PDB file of C-alpha atoms in Angstrom:
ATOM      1  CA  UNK B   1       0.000   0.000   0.000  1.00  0.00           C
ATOM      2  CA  UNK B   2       1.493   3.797  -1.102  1.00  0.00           C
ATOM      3  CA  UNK B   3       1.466   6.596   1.321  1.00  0.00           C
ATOM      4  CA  UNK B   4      -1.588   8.015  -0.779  1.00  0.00           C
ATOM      5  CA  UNK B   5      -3.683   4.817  -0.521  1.00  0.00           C
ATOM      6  CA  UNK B   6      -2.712   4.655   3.188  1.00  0.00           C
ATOM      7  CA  UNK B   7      -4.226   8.212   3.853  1.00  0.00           C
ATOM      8  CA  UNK B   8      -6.883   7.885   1.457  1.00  0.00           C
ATOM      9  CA  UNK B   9      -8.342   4.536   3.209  1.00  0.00           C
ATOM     10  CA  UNK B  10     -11.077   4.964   5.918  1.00  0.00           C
ATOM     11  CA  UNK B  11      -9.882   4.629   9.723  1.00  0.00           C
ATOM     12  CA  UNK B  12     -11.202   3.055  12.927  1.00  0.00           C
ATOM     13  CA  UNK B  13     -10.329   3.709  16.664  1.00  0.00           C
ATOM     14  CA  UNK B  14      -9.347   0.303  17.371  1.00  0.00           C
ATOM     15  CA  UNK B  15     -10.297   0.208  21.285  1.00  0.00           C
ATOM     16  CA  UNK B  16      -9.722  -3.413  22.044  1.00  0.00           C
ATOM     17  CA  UNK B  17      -7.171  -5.703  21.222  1.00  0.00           C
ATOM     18  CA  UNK B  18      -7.415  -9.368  21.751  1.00  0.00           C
ATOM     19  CA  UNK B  19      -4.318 -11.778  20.736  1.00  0.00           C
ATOM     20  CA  UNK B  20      -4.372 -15.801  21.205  1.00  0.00           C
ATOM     21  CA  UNK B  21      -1.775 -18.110  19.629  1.00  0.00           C
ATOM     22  CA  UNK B  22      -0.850 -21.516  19.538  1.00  0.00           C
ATOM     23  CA  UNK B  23       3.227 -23.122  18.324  1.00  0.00           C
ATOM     24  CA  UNK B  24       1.847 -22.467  14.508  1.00  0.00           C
ATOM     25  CA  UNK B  25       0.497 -18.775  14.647  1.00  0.00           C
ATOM     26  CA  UNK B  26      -0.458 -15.715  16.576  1.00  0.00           C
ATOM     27  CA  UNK B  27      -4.811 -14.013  15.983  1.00  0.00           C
ATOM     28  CA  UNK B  28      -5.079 -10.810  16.660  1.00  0.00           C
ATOM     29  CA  UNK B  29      -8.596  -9.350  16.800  1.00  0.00           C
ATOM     30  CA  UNK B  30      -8.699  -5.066  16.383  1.00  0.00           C
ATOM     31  CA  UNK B  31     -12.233  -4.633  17.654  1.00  0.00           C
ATOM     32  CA  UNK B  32     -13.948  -1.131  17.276  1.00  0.00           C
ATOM     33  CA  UNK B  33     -16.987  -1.213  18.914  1.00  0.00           C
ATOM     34  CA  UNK B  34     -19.306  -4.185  17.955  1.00  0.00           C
ATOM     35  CA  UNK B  35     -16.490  -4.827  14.948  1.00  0.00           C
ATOM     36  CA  UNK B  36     -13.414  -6.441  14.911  1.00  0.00           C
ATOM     37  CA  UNK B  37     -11.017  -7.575  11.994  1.00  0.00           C
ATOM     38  CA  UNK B  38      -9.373 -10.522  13.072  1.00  0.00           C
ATOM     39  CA  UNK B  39      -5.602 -11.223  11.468  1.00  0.00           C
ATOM     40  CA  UNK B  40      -3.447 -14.547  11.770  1.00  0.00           C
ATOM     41  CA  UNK B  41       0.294 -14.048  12.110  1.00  0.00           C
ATOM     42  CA  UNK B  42       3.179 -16.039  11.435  1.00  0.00           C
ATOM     43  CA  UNK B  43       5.011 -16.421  15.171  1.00  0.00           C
ATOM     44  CA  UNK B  44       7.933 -14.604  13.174  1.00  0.00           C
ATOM     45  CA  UNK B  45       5.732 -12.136  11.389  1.00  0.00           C
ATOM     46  CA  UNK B  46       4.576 -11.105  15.289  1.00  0.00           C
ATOM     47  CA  UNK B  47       7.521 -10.403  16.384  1.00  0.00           C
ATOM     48  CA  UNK B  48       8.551  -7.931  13.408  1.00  0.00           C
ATOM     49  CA  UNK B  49       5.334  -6.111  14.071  1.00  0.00           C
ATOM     50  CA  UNK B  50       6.624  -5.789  17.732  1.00  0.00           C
ATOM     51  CA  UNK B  51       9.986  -4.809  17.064  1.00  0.00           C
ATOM     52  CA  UNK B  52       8.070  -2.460  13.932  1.00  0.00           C
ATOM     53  CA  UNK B  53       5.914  -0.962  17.220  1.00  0.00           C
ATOM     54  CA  UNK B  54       9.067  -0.552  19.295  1.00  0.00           C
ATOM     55  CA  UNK B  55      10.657   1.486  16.666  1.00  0.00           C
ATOM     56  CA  UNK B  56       7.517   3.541  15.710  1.00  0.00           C
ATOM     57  CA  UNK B  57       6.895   4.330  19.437  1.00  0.00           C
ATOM     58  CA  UNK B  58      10.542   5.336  20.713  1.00  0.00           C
ATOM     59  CA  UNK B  59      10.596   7.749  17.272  1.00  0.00           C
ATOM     60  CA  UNK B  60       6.982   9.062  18.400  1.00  0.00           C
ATOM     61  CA  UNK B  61       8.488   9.536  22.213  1.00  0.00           C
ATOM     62  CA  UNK B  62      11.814  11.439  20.776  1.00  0.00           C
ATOM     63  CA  UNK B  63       9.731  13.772  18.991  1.00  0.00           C
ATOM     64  CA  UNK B  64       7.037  14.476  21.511  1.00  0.00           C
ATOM     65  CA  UNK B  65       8.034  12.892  24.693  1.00  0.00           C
ATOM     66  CA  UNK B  66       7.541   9.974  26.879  1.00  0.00           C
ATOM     67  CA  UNK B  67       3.979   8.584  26.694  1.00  0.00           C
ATOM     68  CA  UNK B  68       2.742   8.046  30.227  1.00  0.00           C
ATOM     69  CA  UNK B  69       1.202   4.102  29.926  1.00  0.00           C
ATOM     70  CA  UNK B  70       0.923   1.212  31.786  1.00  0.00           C
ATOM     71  CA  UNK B  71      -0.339  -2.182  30.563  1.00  0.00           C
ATOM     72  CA  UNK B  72      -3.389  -3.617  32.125  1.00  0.00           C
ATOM     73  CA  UNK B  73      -5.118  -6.871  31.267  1.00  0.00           C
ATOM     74  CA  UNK B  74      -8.270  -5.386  33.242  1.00  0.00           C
ATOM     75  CA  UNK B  75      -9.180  -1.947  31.909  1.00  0.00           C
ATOM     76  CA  UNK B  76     -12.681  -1.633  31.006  1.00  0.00           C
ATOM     77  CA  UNK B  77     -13.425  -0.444  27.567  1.00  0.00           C
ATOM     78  CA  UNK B  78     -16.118   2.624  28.379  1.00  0.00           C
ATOM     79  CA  UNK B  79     -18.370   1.449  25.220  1.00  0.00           C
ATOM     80  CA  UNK B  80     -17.515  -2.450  25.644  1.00  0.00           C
ATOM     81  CA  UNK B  81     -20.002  -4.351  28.684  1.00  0.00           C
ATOM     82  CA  UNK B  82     -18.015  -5.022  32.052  1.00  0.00           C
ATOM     83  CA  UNK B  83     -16.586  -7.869  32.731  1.00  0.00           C
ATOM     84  CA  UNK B  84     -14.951  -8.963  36.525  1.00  0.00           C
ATOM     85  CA  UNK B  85     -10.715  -8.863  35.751  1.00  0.00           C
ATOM     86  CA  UNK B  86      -9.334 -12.177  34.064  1.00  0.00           C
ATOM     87  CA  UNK B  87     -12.535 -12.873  32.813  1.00  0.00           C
ATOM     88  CA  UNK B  88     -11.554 -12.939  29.145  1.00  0.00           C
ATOM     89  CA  UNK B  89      -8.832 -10.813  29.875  1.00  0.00           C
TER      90      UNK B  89
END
C-alpha cells in the first residue's frame, strides 16, 4: 500500500485488542466497537510487528516525549459491557 492509498483509506479507533496463539500462529482481533477484523500471524511475522511498534513508538516519544502508559489486562473499555478482571482478559 502507497502513502496516498494509506491516507486515502477509511480509519477506525481500534479500542480493544485481543491476541491468542498456539506453536503455529499468533490471531489478533482489532475490535472497534461491535467490529473487529481478526488477522493470523506467522510467530515470526509477530515479532517484526513488535519490534516495527518498538521502533515507531521510541521515534513518536523522541519527537514528543515519553507517553505516560501502563499495561493492564483489566481496563474496562467505556463502550464495551463489564466484565470482573481475568474474565476474558
Amino acid at each position: 500500500m502507497n502513502p496516498e492509498e494509506l491516507q486515502n483509506s477509511p480509519k477506525l479507533f481500534c479500542e480493544n485488542i485481543r491476541i491468542g496463539y498456539s506453536p503455529e500462529y499468533f490471531v489478533m482481533a482489532l475490535a472497534s466497537g461491535a467490529q473487529a477484523t481478526i488477522y493470523s500471524l506467522t510467530p515470526e511475522h509477530a515479532k517484526r510487528l513488535y519490534e516495527y511498534l518498538g521502533h515507531e513508538l521510541a521515534a513518536f516519544e523522541k519527537r514528543h516525549g515519553t507517553i505516560d502508559a501502563t499495561w493492564n489486562p483489566n481496563v474496562v473499555s467505556p463502550v464495551q459491557p463489564f466484565h470482573e478482571p481475568g474474565e476474558g482478559s
